GROMACS .gro file of N, CA and C in nm:
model
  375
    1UNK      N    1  -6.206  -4.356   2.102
    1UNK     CA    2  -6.145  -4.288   1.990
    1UNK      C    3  -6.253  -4.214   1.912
    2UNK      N    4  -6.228  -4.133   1.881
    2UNK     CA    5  -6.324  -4.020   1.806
    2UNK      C    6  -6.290  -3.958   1.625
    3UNK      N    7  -6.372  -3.956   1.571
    3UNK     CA    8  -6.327  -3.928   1.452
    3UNK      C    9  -6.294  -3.778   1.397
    4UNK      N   10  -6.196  -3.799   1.261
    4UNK     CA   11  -6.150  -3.668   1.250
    4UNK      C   12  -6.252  -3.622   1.083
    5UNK      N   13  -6.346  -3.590   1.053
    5UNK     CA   14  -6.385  -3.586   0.947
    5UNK      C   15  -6.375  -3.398   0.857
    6UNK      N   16  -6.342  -3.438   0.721
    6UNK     CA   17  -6.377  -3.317   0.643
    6UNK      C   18  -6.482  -3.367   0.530
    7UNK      N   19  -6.546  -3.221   0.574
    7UNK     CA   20  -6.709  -3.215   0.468
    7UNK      C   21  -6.624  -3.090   0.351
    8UNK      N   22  -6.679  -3.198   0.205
    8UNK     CA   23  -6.682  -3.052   0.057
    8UNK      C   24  -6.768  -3.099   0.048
    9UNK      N   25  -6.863  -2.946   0.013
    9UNK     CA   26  -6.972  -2.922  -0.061
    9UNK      C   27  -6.982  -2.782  -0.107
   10UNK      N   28  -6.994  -2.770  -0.257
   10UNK     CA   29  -7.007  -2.614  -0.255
   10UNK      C   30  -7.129  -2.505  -0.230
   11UNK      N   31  -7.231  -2.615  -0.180
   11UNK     CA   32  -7.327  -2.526  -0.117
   11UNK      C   33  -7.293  -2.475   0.026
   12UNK      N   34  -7.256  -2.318   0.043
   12UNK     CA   35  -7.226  -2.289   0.188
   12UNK      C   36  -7.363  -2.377   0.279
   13UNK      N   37  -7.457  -2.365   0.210
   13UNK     CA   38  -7.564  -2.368   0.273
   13UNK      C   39  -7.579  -2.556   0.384
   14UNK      N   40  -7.530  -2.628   0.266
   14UNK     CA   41  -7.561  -2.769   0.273
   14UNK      C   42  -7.382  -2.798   0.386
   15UNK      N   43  -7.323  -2.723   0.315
   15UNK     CA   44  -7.173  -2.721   0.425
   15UNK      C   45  -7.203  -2.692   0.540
   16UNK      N   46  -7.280  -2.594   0.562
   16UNK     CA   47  -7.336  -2.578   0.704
   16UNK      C   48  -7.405  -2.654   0.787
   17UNK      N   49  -7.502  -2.662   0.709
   17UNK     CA   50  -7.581  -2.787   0.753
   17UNK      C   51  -7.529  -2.929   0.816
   18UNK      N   52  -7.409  -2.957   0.756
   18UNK     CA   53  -7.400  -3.077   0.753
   18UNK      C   54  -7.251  -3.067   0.857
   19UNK      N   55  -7.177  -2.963   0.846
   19UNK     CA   56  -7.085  -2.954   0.979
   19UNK      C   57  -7.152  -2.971   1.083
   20UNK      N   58  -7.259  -2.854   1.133
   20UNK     CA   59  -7.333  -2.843   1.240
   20UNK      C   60  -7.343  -3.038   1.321
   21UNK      N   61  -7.496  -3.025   1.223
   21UNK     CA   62  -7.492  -3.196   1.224
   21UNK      C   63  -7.393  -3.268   1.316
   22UNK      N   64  -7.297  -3.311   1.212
   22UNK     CA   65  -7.167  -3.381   1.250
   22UNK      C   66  -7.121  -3.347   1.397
   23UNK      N   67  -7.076  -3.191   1.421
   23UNK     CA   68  -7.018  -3.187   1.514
   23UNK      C   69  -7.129  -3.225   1.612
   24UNK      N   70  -7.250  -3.266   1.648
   24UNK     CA   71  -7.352  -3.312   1.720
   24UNK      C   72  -7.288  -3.464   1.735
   25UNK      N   73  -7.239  -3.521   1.701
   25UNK     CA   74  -7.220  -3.665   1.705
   25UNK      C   75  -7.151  -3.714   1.797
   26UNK      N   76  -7.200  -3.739   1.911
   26UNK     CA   77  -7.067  -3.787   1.987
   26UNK      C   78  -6.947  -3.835   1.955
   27UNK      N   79  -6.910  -3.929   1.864
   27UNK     CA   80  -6.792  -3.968   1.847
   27UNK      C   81  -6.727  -3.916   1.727
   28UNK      N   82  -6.740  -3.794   1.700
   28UNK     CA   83  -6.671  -3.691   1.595
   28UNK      C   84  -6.579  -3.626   1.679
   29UNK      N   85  -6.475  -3.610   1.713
   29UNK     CA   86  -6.350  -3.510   1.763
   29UNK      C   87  -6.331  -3.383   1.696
   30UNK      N   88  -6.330  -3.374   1.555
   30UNK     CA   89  -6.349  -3.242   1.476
   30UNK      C   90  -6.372  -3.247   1.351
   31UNK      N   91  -6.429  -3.126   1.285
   31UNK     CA   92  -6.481  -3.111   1.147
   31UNK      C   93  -6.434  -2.993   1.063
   32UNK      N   94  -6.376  -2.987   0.984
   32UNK     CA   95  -6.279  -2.912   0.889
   32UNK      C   96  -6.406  -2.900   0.749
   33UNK      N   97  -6.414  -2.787   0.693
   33UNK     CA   98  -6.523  -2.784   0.577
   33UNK      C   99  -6.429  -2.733   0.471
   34UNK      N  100  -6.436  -2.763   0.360
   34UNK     CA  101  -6.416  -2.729   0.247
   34UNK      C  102  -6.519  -2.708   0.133
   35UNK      N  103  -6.558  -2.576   0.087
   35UNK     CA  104  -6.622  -2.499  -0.041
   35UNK      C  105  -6.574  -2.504  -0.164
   36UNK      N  106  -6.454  -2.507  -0.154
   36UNK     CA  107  -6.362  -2.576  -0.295
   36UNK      C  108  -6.318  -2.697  -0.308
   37UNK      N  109  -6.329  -2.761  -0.370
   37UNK     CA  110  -6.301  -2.944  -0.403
   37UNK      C  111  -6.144  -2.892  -0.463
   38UNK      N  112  -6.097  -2.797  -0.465
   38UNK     CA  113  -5.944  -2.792  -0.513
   38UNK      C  114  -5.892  -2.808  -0.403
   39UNK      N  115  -5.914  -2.688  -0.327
   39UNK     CA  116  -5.874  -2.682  -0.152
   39UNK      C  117  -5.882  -2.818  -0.094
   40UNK      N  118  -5.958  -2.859  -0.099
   40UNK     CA  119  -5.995  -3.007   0.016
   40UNK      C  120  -5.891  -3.139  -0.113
   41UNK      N  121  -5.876  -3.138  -0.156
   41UNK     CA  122  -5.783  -3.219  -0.222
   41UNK      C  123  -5.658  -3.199  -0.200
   42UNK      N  124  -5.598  -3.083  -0.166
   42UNK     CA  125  -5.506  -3.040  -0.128
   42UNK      C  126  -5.441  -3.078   0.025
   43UNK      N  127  -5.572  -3.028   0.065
   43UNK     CA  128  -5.602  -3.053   0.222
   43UNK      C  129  -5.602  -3.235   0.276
   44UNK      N  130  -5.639  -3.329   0.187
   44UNK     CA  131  -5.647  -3.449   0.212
   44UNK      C  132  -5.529  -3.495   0.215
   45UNK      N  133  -5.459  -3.439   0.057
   45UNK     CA  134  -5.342  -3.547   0.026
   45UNK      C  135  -5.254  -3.525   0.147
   46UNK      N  136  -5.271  -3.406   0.208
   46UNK     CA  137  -5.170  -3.349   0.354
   46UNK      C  138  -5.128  -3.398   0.465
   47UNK      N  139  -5.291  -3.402   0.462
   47UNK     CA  140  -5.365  -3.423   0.621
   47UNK      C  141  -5.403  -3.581   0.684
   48UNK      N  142  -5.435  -3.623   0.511
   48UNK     CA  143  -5.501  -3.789   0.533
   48UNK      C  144  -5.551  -3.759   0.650
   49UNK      N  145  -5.674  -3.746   0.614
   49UNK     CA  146  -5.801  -3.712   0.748
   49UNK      C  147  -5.885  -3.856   0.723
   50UNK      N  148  -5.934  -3.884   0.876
   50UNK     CA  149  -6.007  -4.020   0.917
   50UNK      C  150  -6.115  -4.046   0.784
   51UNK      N  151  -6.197  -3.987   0.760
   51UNK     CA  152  -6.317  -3.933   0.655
   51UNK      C  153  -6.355  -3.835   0.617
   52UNK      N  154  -6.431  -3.807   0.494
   52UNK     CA  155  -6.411  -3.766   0.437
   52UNK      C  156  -6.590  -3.740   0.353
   53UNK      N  157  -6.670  -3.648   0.390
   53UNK     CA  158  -6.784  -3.644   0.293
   53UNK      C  159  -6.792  -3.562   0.205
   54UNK      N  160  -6.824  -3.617   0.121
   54UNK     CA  161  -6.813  -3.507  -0.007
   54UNK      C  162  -6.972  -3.526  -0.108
   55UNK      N  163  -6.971  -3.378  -0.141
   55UNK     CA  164  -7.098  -3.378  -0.201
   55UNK      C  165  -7.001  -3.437  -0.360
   56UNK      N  166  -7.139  -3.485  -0.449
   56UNK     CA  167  -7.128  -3.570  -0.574
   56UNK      C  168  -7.111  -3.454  -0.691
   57UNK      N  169  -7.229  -3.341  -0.685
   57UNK     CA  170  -7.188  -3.291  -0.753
   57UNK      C  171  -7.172  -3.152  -0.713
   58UNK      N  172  -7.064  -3.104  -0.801
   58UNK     CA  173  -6.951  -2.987  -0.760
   58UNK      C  174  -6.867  -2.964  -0.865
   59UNK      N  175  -6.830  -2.835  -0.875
   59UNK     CA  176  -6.734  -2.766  -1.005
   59UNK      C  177  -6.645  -2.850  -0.986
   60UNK      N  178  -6.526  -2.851  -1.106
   60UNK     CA  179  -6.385  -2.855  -1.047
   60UNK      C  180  -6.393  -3.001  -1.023
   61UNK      N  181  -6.371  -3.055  -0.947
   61UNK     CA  182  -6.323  -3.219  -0.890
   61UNK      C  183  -6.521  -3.222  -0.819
   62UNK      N  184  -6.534  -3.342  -0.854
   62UNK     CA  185  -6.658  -3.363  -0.778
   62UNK      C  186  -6.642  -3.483  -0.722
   63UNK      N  187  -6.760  -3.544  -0.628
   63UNK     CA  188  -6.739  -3.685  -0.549
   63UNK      C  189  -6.671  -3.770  -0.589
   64UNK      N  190  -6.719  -3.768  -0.713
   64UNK     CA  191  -6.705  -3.890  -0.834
   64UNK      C  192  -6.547  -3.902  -0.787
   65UNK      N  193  -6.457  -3.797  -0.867
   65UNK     CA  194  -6.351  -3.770  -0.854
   65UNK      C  195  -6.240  -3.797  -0.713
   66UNK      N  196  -6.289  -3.747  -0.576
   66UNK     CA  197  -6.279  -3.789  -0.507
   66UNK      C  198  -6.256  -3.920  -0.434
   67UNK      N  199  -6.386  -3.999  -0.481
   67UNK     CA  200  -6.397  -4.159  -0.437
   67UNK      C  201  -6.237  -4.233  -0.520
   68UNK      N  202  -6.218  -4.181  -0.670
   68UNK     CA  203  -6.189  -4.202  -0.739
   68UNK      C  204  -6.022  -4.258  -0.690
   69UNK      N  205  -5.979  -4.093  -0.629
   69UNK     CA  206  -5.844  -4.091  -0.589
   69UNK      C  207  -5.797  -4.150  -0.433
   70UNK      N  208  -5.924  -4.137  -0.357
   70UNK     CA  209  -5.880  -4.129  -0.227
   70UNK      C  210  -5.962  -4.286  -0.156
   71UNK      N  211  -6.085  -4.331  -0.244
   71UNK     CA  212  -6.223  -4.427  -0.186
   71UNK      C  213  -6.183  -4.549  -0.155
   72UNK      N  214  -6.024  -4.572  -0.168
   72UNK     CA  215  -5.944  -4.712  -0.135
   72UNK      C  216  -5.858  -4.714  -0.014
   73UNK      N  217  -5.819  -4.541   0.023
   73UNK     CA  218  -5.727  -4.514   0.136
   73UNK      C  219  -5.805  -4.484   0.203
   74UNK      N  220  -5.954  -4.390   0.240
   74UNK     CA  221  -6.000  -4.359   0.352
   74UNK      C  222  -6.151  -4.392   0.343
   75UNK      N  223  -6.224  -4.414   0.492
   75UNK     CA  224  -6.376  -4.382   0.412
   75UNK      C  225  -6.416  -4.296   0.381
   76UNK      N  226  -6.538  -4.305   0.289
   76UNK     CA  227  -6.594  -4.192   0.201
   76UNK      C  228  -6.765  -4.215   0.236
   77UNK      N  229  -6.809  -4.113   0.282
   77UNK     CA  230  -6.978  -4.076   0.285
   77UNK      C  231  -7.012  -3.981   0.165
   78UNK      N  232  -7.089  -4.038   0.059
   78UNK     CA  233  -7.118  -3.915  -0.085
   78UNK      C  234  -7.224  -3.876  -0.022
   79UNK      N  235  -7.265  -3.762  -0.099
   79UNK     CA  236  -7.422  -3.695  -0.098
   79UNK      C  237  -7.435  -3.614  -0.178
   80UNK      N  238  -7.586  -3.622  -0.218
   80UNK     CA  239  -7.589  -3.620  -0.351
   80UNK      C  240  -7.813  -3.545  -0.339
   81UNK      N  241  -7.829  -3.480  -0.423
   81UNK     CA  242  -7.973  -3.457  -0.436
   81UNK      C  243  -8.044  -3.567  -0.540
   82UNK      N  244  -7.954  -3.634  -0.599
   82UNK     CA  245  -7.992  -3.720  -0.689
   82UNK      C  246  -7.958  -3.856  -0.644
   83UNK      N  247  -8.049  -3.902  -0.647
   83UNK     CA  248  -8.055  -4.047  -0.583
   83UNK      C  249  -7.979  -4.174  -0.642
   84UNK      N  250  -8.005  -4.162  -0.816
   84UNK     CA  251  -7.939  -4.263  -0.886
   84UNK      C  252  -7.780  -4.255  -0.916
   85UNK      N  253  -7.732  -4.162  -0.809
   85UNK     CA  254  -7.618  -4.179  -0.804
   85UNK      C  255  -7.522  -4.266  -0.729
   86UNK      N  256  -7.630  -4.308  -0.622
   86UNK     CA  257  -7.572  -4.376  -0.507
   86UNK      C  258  -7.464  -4.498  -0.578
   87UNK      N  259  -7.549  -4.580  -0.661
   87UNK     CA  260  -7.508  -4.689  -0.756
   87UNK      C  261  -7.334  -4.697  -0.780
   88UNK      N  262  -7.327  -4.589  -0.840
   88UNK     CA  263  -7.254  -4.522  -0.886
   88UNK      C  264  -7.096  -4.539  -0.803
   89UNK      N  265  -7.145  -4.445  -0.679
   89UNK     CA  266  -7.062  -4.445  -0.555
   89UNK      C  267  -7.043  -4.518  -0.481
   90UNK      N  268  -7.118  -4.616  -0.456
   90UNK     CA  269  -7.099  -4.736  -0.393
   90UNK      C  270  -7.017  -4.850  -0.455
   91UNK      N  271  -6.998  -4.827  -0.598
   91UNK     CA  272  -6.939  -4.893  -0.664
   91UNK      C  273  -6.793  -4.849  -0.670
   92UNK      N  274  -6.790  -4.679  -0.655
   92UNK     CA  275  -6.624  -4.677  -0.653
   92UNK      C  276  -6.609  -4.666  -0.491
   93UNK      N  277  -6.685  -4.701  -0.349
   93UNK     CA  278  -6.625  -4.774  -0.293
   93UNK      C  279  -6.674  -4.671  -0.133
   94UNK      N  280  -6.729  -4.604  -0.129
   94UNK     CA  281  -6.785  -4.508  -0.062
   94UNK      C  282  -6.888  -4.604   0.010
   95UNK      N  283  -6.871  -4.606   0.196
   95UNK     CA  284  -6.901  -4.668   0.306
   95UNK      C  285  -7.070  -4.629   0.316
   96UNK      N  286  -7.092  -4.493   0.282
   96UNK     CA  287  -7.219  -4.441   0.314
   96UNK      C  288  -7.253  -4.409   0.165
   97UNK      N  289  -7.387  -4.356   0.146
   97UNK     CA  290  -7.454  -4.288   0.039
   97UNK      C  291  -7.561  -4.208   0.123
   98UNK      N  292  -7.602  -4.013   0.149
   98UNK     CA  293  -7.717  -3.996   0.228
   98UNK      C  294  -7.766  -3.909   0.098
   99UNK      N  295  -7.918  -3.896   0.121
   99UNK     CA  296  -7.964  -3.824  -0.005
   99UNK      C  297  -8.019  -3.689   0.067
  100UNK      N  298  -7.982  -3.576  -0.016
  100UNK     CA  299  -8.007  -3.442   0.040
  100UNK      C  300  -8.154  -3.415  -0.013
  101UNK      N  301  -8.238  -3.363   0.060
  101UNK     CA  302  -8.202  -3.272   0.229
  101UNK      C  303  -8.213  -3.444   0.290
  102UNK      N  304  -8.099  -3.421   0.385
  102UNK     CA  305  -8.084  -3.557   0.495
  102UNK      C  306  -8.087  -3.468   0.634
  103UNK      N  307  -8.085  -3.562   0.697
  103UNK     CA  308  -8.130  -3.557   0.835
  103UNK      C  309  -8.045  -3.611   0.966
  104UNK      N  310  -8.045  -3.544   1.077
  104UNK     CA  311  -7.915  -3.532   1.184
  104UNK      C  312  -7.869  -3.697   1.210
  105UNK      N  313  -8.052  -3.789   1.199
  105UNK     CA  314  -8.037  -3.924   1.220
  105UNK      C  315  -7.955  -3.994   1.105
  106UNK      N  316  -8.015  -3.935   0.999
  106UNK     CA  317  -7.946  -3.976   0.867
  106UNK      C  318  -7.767  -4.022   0.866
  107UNK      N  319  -7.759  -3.837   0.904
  107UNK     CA  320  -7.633  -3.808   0.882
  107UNK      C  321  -7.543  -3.898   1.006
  108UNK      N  322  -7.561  -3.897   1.108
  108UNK     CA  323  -7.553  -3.994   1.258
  108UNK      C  324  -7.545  -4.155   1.226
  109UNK      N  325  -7.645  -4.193   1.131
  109UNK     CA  326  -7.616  -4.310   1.098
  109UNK      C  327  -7.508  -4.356   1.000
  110UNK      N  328  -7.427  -4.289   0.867
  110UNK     CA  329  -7.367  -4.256   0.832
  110UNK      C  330  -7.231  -4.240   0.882
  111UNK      N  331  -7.217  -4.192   1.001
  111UNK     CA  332  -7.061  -4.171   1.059
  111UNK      C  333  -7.083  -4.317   1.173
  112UNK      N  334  -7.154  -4.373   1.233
  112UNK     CA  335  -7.185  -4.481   1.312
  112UNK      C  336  -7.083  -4.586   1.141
  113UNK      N  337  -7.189  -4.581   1.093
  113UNK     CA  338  -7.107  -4.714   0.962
  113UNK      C  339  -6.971  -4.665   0.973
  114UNK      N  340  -6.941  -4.550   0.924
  114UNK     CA  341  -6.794  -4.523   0.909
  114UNK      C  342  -6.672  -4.567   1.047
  115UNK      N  343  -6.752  -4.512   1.135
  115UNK     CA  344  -6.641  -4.575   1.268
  115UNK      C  345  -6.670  -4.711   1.280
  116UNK      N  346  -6.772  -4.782   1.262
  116UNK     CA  347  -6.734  -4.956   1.251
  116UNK      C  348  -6.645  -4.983   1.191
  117UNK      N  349  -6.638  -4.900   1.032
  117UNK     CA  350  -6.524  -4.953   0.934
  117UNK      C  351  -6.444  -4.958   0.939
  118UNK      N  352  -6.403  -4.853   1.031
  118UNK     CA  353  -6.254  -4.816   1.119
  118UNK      C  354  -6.221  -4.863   1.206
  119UNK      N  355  -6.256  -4.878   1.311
  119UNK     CA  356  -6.275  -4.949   1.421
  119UNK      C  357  -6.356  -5.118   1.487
  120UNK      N  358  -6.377  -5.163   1.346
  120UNK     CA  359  -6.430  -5.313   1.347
  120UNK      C  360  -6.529  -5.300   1.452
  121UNK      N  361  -6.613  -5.241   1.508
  121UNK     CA  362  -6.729  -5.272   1.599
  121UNK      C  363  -6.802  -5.139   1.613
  122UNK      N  364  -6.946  -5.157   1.636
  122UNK     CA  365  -7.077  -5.113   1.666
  122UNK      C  366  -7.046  -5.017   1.761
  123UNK      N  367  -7.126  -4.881   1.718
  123UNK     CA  368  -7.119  -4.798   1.808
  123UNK      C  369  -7.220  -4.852   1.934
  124UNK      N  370  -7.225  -4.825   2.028
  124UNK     CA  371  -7.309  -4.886   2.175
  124UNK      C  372  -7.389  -4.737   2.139
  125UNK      N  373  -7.499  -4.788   2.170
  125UNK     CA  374  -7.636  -4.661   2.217
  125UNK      C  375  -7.645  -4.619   2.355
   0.00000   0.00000   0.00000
């Protein structure tokens, strides 16, 4: 089984980054991006997609917000340039925390936690 994940972030830049990434993962099936945290809220309540990463901070609805509404129905990976946020997010309930600029292993380790959570067992290497 393979996962279905959507990335918000309103950096095109860090959105890019971090689709690319992802779709590298073997057990990712597909990746949907959202630039607007209005759009991708929209898009969730719809879609109820497997996971869900969202950058922390962002116009409009940010992580925070996110974890807020959705961090009990699906998993949640935050990211964030600021570190002392993790606290934060982990507390409203978010599986991962990666700190930007992160990295393919980073990001790889990150969706590995998330499909355990889903799937009760260890990805095999």
């Amino acid at each position: 089984m393979k996962l279905e994940l959507i990335i918000v972030d309103d950096s095109a830049l860090w959105l890019s980054l971090a689709e690319k990434l992802a779709k590298s993962h073997p057990l990712v099936r597909s990746v949907l991006t959202f630039e607007d945290s209005y759009d991708a809220w929209v898009h969730i309540q719809l879609a109820k997609p497997q996971v869900v990463m969202a950058d922390i901070e962002m116009p409009g609805m940010n992580g925070f917000s996110f974890l807020e509404m959705f961090g009990n129905r699906m998993p949640f990976i935050s990211s964030s340039t600021k570190q002392e946020f993790e606290v934060i997010a982990r507390e409203l309930g978010c599986v991962d925390f990666i700190s930007k600029p992160f990295t393919k292993s980073e990001l790889h380790n990150s969706i590995d936690l998330v499909y355990n959570r889903i799937y009760g067992r260890k990805v095999s290497a």
